[in-house]
Amino acid sequence: MKKMVITLIIIVCSFSSKAQKAKIIGSWLITKVELPTNTQYPFKVIEFSNRGRVLMESVLIATWRYNIRSNEIQMRSNIKKDFNGMSKILSSTNKELVLEKEGIKTTYLKLDLNKIAKENAMSKLKGAWKLENDFDDIQLLKMELPDIFSLTTISSKDSIKSTTNGTWMYNSNERSITFIGESELLKGKSTLKEQSENVFVLNLNGKEIIAKKEVSSTNLERLIFNIDNFPARPNENPPWLDFNALLVELEHVNYLKYKQSRLIPNTTSFKQDTLLSKININKKRKSITVNNLIITEKDTLKGAESFKGGFLNMTNDFFPQEKLGPFRVITTETIKVIAGEFECKVVEGFYGEVKLKYWMIINKPGVFAKVIREDIDAFNNVDYSITELIEIK
């Protein structure tokens, strides 16, 4: 009888140990860390695997095992000291796990990845959203299914681009969105205050975030030509070989105004600026200087200066754009832009590794109706822009 009782106790303990271990196994979101002096909200995902491994962003950071006698999780790590040692289980359910280690209490939320995918699909939040801000920066939030997001910021001051990535999950019962990742602007749990087809409004720790649906109004014409397709010599000369004709035409032009649309990386949306090219003719020196300005809603920035004249500066037949090499003239085409309708010579070519396509107005030397520029940046993203003529003054 005594042996049966001992055996029964062992069976019960074994069953209890397996049941508790099964509760621990899975993906968890660290929602809160309570320290003696403050409380932190890291919103990081970790996984307790059934093979005794602890993973963060698919990287092994520790090993773990459950101790039934002390009701503790023992973790060992040479990478992160926070995941090294014994953690007491204060509470454990199928949804939440609370651990305490050396006076620090950590709360974990169990993640049901299938449920998250279904909730996100029903949220109607998929797409590209432009976030309002107090500056003139572009902030574009791209939300994809099942749970990936990216936030791209382009500074209005210096056009520097930065992108943060992460995951998101929608809770229909709470009407909340939790963003997990490195974005300081969005990280954490937000309340969804308002939502319509084209706008949603979040409240994150008392701060309101307004997102408006981004609808691209610019067509993306990719430059698919290859340098191997180009002849050794140009099949036709560009139309602006006569420098004197260029001087005569631009003498009566004060400035050229363009709309530049630059593709925001990893999206189909564009950042739009106004470019102003101020023309200065020096008849005595036989030279042309073009000062390029970038105009945003709140500022005017000076861009590159283009110069043509003298013996060393008269060889660029595509002035004030880059001199192409190799290039080819592909057709004559009449196109319509904001400034009007123009008959153009269409030229394709390369400036180093950059692909370019020019629409050169035939009877207006020095004036382009349209320019497409395409390159691959250091991060293997497409660097793409379309520049179209708005006004000749």
Short mmCIF file of C-alpha atoms in Angstrom, two decimals, residues 11-393:
data_model
loop_
_atom_site.label_atom_id
_atom_site.label_comp_id
_atom_site.label_asym_id
_atom_site.label_seq_id
_atom_site.Cartn_x
_atom_site.Cartn_y
_atom_site.Cartn_z
CA ILE A 11 2.86 10.06 -11.01
CA VAL A 12 0.99 13.14 -9.75
CA CYS A 13 4.25 15.12 -9.41
CA SER A 14 5.35 14.02 -12.87
CA PHE A 15 1.98 14.98 -14.35
CA SER A 16 2.06 18.32 -12.50
CA SER A 17 5.62 19.00 -13.71
CA LYS A 18 4.70 18.24 -17.33
CA ALA A 19 1.55 20.37 -17.09
CA GLN A 20 3.47 23.33 -15.68
CA LYS A 21 6.24 22.92 -18.27
CA ALA A 22 3.62 22.83 -21.05
CA LYS A 23 2.27 26.17 -19.79
CA ILE A 24 5.73 27.70 -20.02
CA ILE A 25 6.57 26.44 -23.52
CA GLY A 26 5.70 28.92 -26.27
CA SER A 27 6.13 32.52 -27.40
CA TRP A 28 5.79 35.29 -24.80
CA LEU A 29 5.71 39.08 -24.86
CA ILE A 30 7.58 40.78 -22.01
CA THR A 31 5.12 43.54 -21.16
CA LYS A 32 6.39 44.84 -17.81
CA VAL A 33 9.53 44.75 -15.66
CA GLU A 34 9.04 46.11 -12.11
CA LEU A 35 12.31 47.22 -10.52
CA PRO A 36 12.68 48.68 -7.00
CA THR A 37 13.09 52.20 -8.41
CA ASN A 38 10.96 52.21 -11.57
CA THR A 39 8.83 50.18 -13.99
CA GLN A 40 9.88 49.46 -17.55
CA TYR A 41 7.81 48.30 -20.54
CA PRO A 42 10.25 46.57 -22.95
CA PHE A 43 7.68 44.85 -25.22
CA LYS A 44 10.11 42.21 -26.42
CA VAL A 45 9.23 38.69 -27.61
CA ILE A 46 10.99 35.61 -26.26
CA GLU A 47 10.35 31.92 -26.78
CA PHE A 48 10.68 29.10 -24.25
CA SER A 49 11.19 26.07 -26.50
CA ASN A 50 10.30 22.49 -25.55
CA ARG A 51 13.99 21.62 -25.89
CA GLY A 52 14.98 23.87 -23.03
CA ARG A 53 16.16 26.83 -25.11
CA VAL A 54 15.30 30.52 -24.70
CA LEU A 55 15.22 32.45 -28.01
CA MET A 56 14.94 36.18 -28.68
CA GLU A 57 14.57 37.29 -32.32
CA SER A 58 15.48 33.70 -33.29
CA VAL A 59 18.80 34.00 -31.40
CA LEU A 60 19.65 31.58 -28.58
CA ILE A 61 20.17 33.66 -25.43
CA ALA A 62 19.79 31.06 -22.63
CA THR A 63 18.75 27.55 -21.63
CA TRP A 64 15.95 26.78 -19.16
CA ARG A 65 14.38 24.05 -17.07
CA TYR A 66 11.47 23.91 -14.65
CA ASN A 67 12.04 22.94 -11.00
CA ILE A 68 8.82 21.46 -9.60
CA ARG A 69 10.01 21.37 -6.00
CA SER A 70 10.72 25.07 -5.75
CA ASN A 71 8.28 26.11 -8.49
CA GLU A 72 11.05 28.01 -10.23
CA ILE A 73 12.50 28.38 -13.71
CA GLN A 74 16.25 27.98 -13.81
CA MET A 75 17.96 29.78 -16.69
CA ARG A 76 21.59 29.86 -17.72
CA SER A 77 23.03 32.49 -20.04
CA ASN A 78 26.44 33.84 -20.96
CA ILE A 79 24.84 36.50 -23.18
CA LYS A 80 22.21 38.27 -21.04
CA LYS A 81 22.63 38.41 -17.26
CA ASP A 82 18.90 39.10 -16.82
CA PHE A 83 18.29 35.55 -18.07
CA ASN A 84 20.79 33.88 -15.76
CA GLY A 85 19.69 32.37 -12.43
CA MET A 86 16.56 31.15 -10.65
CA SER A 87 13.23 32.91 -11.22
CA LYS A 88 10.32 32.21 -8.87
CA ILE A 89 6.94 31.65 -10.55
CA LEU A 90 4.51 34.01 -8.79
CA SER A 91 1.61 33.13 -11.09
CA SER A 92 1.14 31.04 -14.18
CA THR A 93 -1.85 30.66 -16.47
CA ASN A 94 -2.35 29.86 -20.14
CA LYS A 95 -2.30 33.60 -20.82
CA GLU A 96 0.11 35.17 -18.35
CA LEU A 97 3.33 34.31 -16.54
CA VAL A 98 4.80 36.39 -13.69
CA LEU A 99 8.36 35.69 -12.54
CA GLU A 100 10.44 37.19 -9.73
CA LYS A 101 14.23 37.21 -9.62
CA GLU A 102 16.31 39.14 -7.08
CA GLY A 103 13.42 41.48 -6.25
CA ILE A 104 12.62 42.21 -9.91
CA LYS A 105 9.18 41.14 -11.13
CA THR A 106 8.65 40.42 -14.85
CA THR A 107 5.27 39.94 -16.53
CA TYR A 108 4.94 37.85 -19.70
CA LEU A 109 1.90 37.67 -22.01
CA LYS A 110 1.37 34.39 -23.90
CA LEU A 111 1.19 34.88 -27.67
CA ASP A 112 -1.19 32.83 -29.81
CA LEU A 113 0.34 33.41 -33.24
CA ASN A 114 -2.60 31.92 -35.16
CA LYS A 115 -5.08 34.10 -33.27
CA ILE A 116 -2.91 37.19 -33.84
CA ALA A 117 -2.83 36.50 -37.59
CA LYS A 118 -6.65 36.18 -37.70
CA GLU A 119 -7.21 39.32 -35.61
CA ASN A 120 -4.78 41.34 -37.74
CA ALA A 121 -6.46 40.19 -40.94
CA MET A 122 -9.84 41.41 -39.65
CA SER A 123 -8.51 44.74 -38.35
CA LYS A 124 -8.53 46.54 -41.75
CA LEU A 125 -5.19 48.09 -40.80
CA LYS A 126 -3.14 46.55 -43.60
CA GLY A 127 -1.60 49.14 -45.91
CA ALA A 128 0.56 52.27 -45.94
CA TRP A 129 -0.31 55.08 -43.51
CA LYS A 130 1.17 58.57 -43.26
CA LEU A 131 1.59 59.74 -39.65
CA GLU A 132 0.99 63.37 -38.76
CA ASN A 133 3.79 65.14 -36.87
CA ASP A 134 4.76 68.61 -35.69
CA PHE A 135 7.63 68.83 -38.16
CA ASP A 136 7.79 68.57 -41.94
CA ASP A 137 9.20 65.04 -41.77
CA ILE A 138 7.69 62.17 -43.73
CA GLN A 139 6.67 59.29 -41.44
CA LEU A 140 5.23 56.35 -43.33
CA LEU A 141 3.90 53.30 -41.48
CA LYS A 142 3.54 50.15 -43.57
CA MET A 143 1.48 47.39 -41.92
CA GLU A 144 1.57 43.96 -43.54
CA LEU A 145 -0.05 40.60 -42.85
CA PRO A 146 0.26 38.50 -40.89
CA ASP A 147 2.10 40.79 -38.42
CA ILE A 148 5.03 42.77 -39.90
CA PHE A 149 5.34 46.57 -39.85
CA SER A 150 7.96 49.11 -40.90
CA LEU A 151 8.17 52.81 -40.05
CA THR A 152 10.20 54.95 -42.46
CA THR A 153 11.13 58.50 -41.50
CA ILE A 154 12.60 61.04 -43.94
CA SER A 155 13.93 64.21 -42.35
CA SER A 156 12.76 67.43 -43.95
CA LYS A 157 16.01 69.11 -42.91
CA ASP A 158 18.58 66.86 -44.55
CA SER A 159 16.48 64.13 -46.31
CA ILE A 160 18.15 61.43 -44.19
CA LYS A 161 16.09 58.23 -44.23
CA SER A 162 15.73 55.80 -41.34
CA THR A 163 13.59 52.68 -41.07
CA THR A 164 12.59 50.64 -38.03
CA ASN A 165 10.87 47.27 -38.26
CA GLY A 166 8.88 45.03 -35.97
CA THR A 167 5.66 43.13 -35.47
CA TRP A 168 2.15 44.24 -34.55
CA MET A 169 -0.96 42.65 -33.10
CA TYR A 170 -4.54 43.84 -32.94
CA ASN A 171 -6.94 42.97 -30.10
CA SER A 172 -10.57 43.36 -31.17
CA ASN A 173 -11.96 42.96 -27.64
CA GLU A 174 -9.77 45.74 -26.24
CA ARG A 175 -9.65 47.72 -29.52
CA SER A 176 -5.91 48.04 -29.09
CA ILE A 177 -2.76 47.67 -31.20
CA THR A 178 0.53 46.51 -29.74
CA PHE A 179 3.69 47.38 -31.67
CA ILE A 180 6.77 45.29 -30.90
CA GLY A 181 10.17 46.42 -32.14
CA GLU A 182 12.68 49.26 -32.01
CA SER A 183 10.35 52.14 -32.93
CA GLU A 184 10.38 54.57 -30.00
CA LEU A 185 7.38 56.37 -31.48
CA LEU A 186 5.06 53.34 -31.63
CA LYS A 187 6.48 50.71 -29.25
CA GLY A 188 3.94 49.44 -26.76
CA LYS A 189 0.20 49.04 -26.41
CA SER A 190 -2.02 51.73 -27.95
CA THR A 191 -5.77 52.25 -27.69
CA LEU A 192 -7.54 52.57 -31.02
CA LYS A 193 -9.67 55.68 -30.45
CA GLU A 194 -11.05 56.10 -33.96
CA GLN A 195 -10.98 54.10 -37.17
CA SER A 196 -12.38 54.63 -40.65
CA GLU A 197 -11.38 53.47 -44.12
CA ASN A 198 -8.81 56.25 -44.55
CA VAL A 199 -7.87 57.30 -40.99
CA PHE A 200 -7.15 55.76 -37.61
CA VAL A 201 -6.23 57.47 -34.33
CA LEU A 202 -4.17 55.89 -31.54
CA ASN A 203 -3.68 56.87 -27.93
CA LEU A 204 -0.28 55.77 -26.64
CA ASN A 205 0.46 56.77 -23.04
CA GLY A 206 -1.67 59.89 -23.42
CA LYS A 207 -0.17 60.89 -26.77
CA GLU A 208 -2.41 60.98 -29.85
CA ILE A 209 -1.09 59.50 -33.10
CA ILE A 210 -3.07 60.21 -36.28
CA ALA A 211 -2.53 57.97 -39.31
CA LYS A 212 -3.96 58.73 -42.75
CA LYS A 213 -4.16 56.24 -45.60
CA GLU A 214 -1.39 56.84 -48.12
CA VAL A 215 -2.56 56.55 -51.71
CA SER A 216 0.19 56.88 -54.29
CA SER A 217 -0.64 59.32 -57.09
CA THR A 218 2.64 58.75 -58.91
CA ASN A 219 3.07 55.96 -61.43
CA LEU A 220 6.20 53.89 -61.03
CA GLU A 221 7.94 53.40 -64.39
CA ARG A 222 10.88 51.12 -63.69
CA LEU A 223 13.98 51.46 -65.87
CA ILE A 224 14.48 47.89 -67.05
CA PHE A 225 17.18 48.48 -69.68
CA ASN A 226 20.59 46.86 -69.29
CA ILE A 227 24.01 48.29 -70.11
CA ASP A 228 24.68 45.28 -72.38
CA ASN A 229 21.92 46.52 -74.71
CA PHE A 230 23.70 49.80 -75.47
CA PRO A 231 25.74 50.38 -78.62
CA ALA A 232 29.47 51.08 -78.32
CA ARG A 233 28.77 54.52 -79.80
CA PRO A 234 25.54 56.54 -79.42
CA ASN A 235 23.05 55.78 -82.18
CA GLU A 236 22.17 59.48 -82.36
CA ASN A 237 23.58 62.69 -80.90
CA PRO A 238 21.70 64.48 -78.11
CA PRO A 239 19.82 67.55 -79.37
CA TRP A 240 21.75 70.23 -77.46
CA LEU A 241 25.21 70.21 -79.01
CA ASP A 242 25.13 73.95 -79.82
CA PHE A 243 26.32 75.79 -76.68
CA ASN A 244 25.41 79.18 -78.16
CA ALA A 245 21.81 78.01 -78.66
CA LEU A 246 21.78 76.99 -75.00
CA LEU A 247 22.97 80.49 -73.98
CA VAL A 248 20.33 82.18 -76.12
CA GLU A 249 17.47 80.03 -74.82
CA LEU A 250 18.34 80.21 -71.12
CA GLU A 251 19.11 83.95 -71.25
CA HIS A 252 15.38 84.62 -71.10
CA VAL A 253 14.69 82.13 -68.29
CA ASN A 254 14.84 83.26 -64.64
CA TYR A 255 14.08 79.88 -63.14
CA LEU A 256 12.74 76.40 -63.84
CA LYS A 257 10.31 74.89 -61.34
CA TYR A 258 9.99 71.11 -60.94
CA LYS A 259 8.05 68.63 -58.84
CA GLN A 260 10.29 65.84 -57.56
CA SER A 261 8.71 62.62 -56.29
CA ARG A 262 11.09 60.30 -54.42
CA LEU A 263 10.10 56.72 -53.65
CA ILE A 264 10.03 55.94 -49.93
CA PRO A 265 12.00 52.70 -49.40
CA ASN A 266 9.98 49.47 -49.09
CA THR A 267 6.74 51.22 -50.11
CA THR A 268 4.88 52.35 -53.22
CA SER A 269 4.51 55.88 -51.80
CA PHE A 270 6.47 59.01 -52.70
CA LYS A 271 7.90 62.00 -50.83
CA GLN A 272 7.26 65.12 -52.90
CA ASP A 273 9.33 68.30 -52.96
CA THR A 274 9.52 71.37 -55.19
CA LEU A 275 12.82 72.03 -56.96
CA LEU A 276 13.70 75.52 -58.12
CA SER A 277 16.58 75.95 -60.60
CA LYS A 278 17.64 79.61 -60.78
CA ILE A 279 19.43 80.50 -64.05
CA ASN A 280 22.33 82.95 -64.20
CA ILE A 281 23.92 83.80 -67.61
CA ASN A 282 27.29 85.52 -67.93
CA LYS A 283 27.59 86.65 -71.56
CA LYS A 284 31.10 87.97 -71.13
CA ARG A 285 32.43 84.68 -69.76
CA LYS A 286 30.05 82.66 -71.91
CA SER A 287 28.91 80.63 -68.93
CA ILE A 288 25.69 79.34 -67.37
CA THR A 289 25.24 78.75 -63.63
CA VAL A 290 22.21 76.92 -62.24
CA ASN A 291 21.53 77.22 -58.50
CA ASN A 292 19.24 74.42 -57.33
CA LEU A 293 16.92 74.92 -54.34
CA ILE A 294 14.72 72.34 -52.60
CA ILE A 295 11.50 73.87 -51.24
CA THR A 296 9.49 72.10 -48.53
CA GLU A 297 6.44 73.34 -46.62
CA LYS A 298 8.56 74.87 -43.86
CA ASP A 299 12.01 75.45 -45.32
CA THR A 300 14.14 76.12 -48.39
CA LEU A 301 17.37 74.16 -48.76
CA LYS A 302 20.22 74.78 -51.16
CA GLY A 303 21.07 71.86 -53.41
CA ALA A 304 23.92 71.28 -55.84
CA GLU A 305 25.10 73.99 -58.24
CA SER A 306 25.54 73.25 -61.95
CA PHE A 307 28.01 75.18 -64.13
CA LYS A 308 28.69 75.15 -67.87
CA GLY A 309 31.25 77.33 -69.64
CA GLY A 310 34.91 77.67 -70.52
CA PHE A 311 36.93 74.97 -72.25
CA LEU A 312 36.61 72.44 -69.41
CA ASN A 313 32.88 72.73 -68.80
CA MET A 314 31.35 72.71 -72.26
CA THR A 315 31.36 68.96 -72.90
CA ASN A 316 28.18 68.00 -71.04
CA ASP A 317 25.47 67.94 -73.72
CA PHE A 318 22.85 67.06 -71.07
CA PHE A 319 23.45 70.15 -68.93
CA PRO A 320 22.22 70.88 -66.27
CA GLN A 321 21.65 67.16 -65.72
CA GLU A 322 24.43 64.56 -65.45
CA LYS A 323 26.39 63.69 -68.54
CA LEU A 324 25.41 60.16 -69.56
CA GLY A 325 27.78 57.45 -70.67
CA PRO A 326 26.82 55.26 -72.34
CA PHE A 327 23.50 56.54 -73.66
CA ARG A 328 21.08 56.08 -76.55
CA VAL A 329 18.37 58.23 -78.08
CA ILE A 330 15.33 55.96 -78.27
CA THR A 331 12.49 58.04 -79.71
CA THR A 332 10.79 61.40 -80.20
CA GLU A 333 7.75 61.74 -77.97
CA THR A 334 5.21 64.41 -77.09
CA ILE A 335 4.45 64.32 -73.36
CA LYS A 336 2.17 66.33 -71.11
CA VAL A 337 3.37 67.60 -67.73
CA ILE A 338 2.07 70.32 -65.39
CA ALA A 339 3.94 73.03 -67.35
CA GLY A 340 2.29 71.99 -70.63
CA GLU A 341 2.75 69.70 -73.61
CA PHE A 342 6.21 69.37 -75.17
CA GLU A 343 7.87 67.48 -78.02
CA CYS A 344 10.93 65.75 -76.57
CA LYS A 345 13.88 63.60 -77.48
CA VAL A 346 13.84 60.62 -75.10
CA VAL A 347 17.27 59.47 -73.96
CA GLU A 348 18.24 56.49 -71.81
CA GLY A 349 21.65 56.05 -70.25
CA PHE A 350 23.92 55.58 -67.26
CA TYR A 351 25.74 57.89 -64.86
CA GLY A 352 28.07 55.39 -63.22
CA GLU A 353 25.74 52.69 -61.88
CA VAL A 354 22.70 55.01 -61.89
CA LYS A 355 20.07 54.53 -64.62
CA LEU A 356 18.54 57.70 -66.07
CA LYS A 357 15.84 58.55 -68.58
CA TYR A 358 15.58 62.10 -69.94
CA TRP A 359 12.76 63.83 -71.81
CA MET A 360 14.69 66.73 -73.45
CA ILE A 361 12.44 69.48 -74.88
CA ILE A 362 13.60 69.86 -78.48
CA ASN A 363 12.93 73.59 -78.99
CA LYS A 364 13.99 74.59 -75.45
CA PRO A 365 17.67 73.70 -74.99
CA GLY A 366 18.58 73.25 -71.31
CA VAL A 367 15.01 72.47 -70.23
CA PHE A 368 13.87 68.95 -69.36
CA ALA A 369 10.18 68.04 -69.27
CA LYS A 370 10.81 64.93 -67.18
CA VAL A 371 13.64 62.92 -65.62
CA ILE A 372 13.53 59.43 -64.07
CA ARG A 373 16.46 58.35 -61.91
CA GLU A 374 16.91 54.82 -60.54
CA ASP A 375 19.68 53.33 -58.41
CA ILE A 376 20.24 50.67 -55.72
CA ASP A 377 21.44 52.14 -52.40
CA ALA A 378 23.89 50.66 -49.86
CA PHE A 379 21.06 48.77 -48.15
CA ASN A 380 19.91 47.16 -51.43
CA ASN A 381 16.81 49.36 -51.58
CA VAL A 382 15.58 50.98 -54.81
CA ASP A 383 16.51 54.69 -54.85
CA TYR A 384 14.01 56.08 -57.35
CA SER A 385 12.77 59.55 -58.28
CA ILE A 386 10.63 61.25 -60.93
CA THR A 387 11.16 64.95 -61.69
CA GLU A 388 8.55 66.79 -63.78
CA LEU A 389 8.48 70.37 -65.07
CA ILE A 390 5.92 72.64 -63.37
CA GLU A 391 6.80 76.09 -64.69
CA ILE A 392 9.23 78.07 -66.86
CA LYS A 393 9.54 81.65 -65.66
#
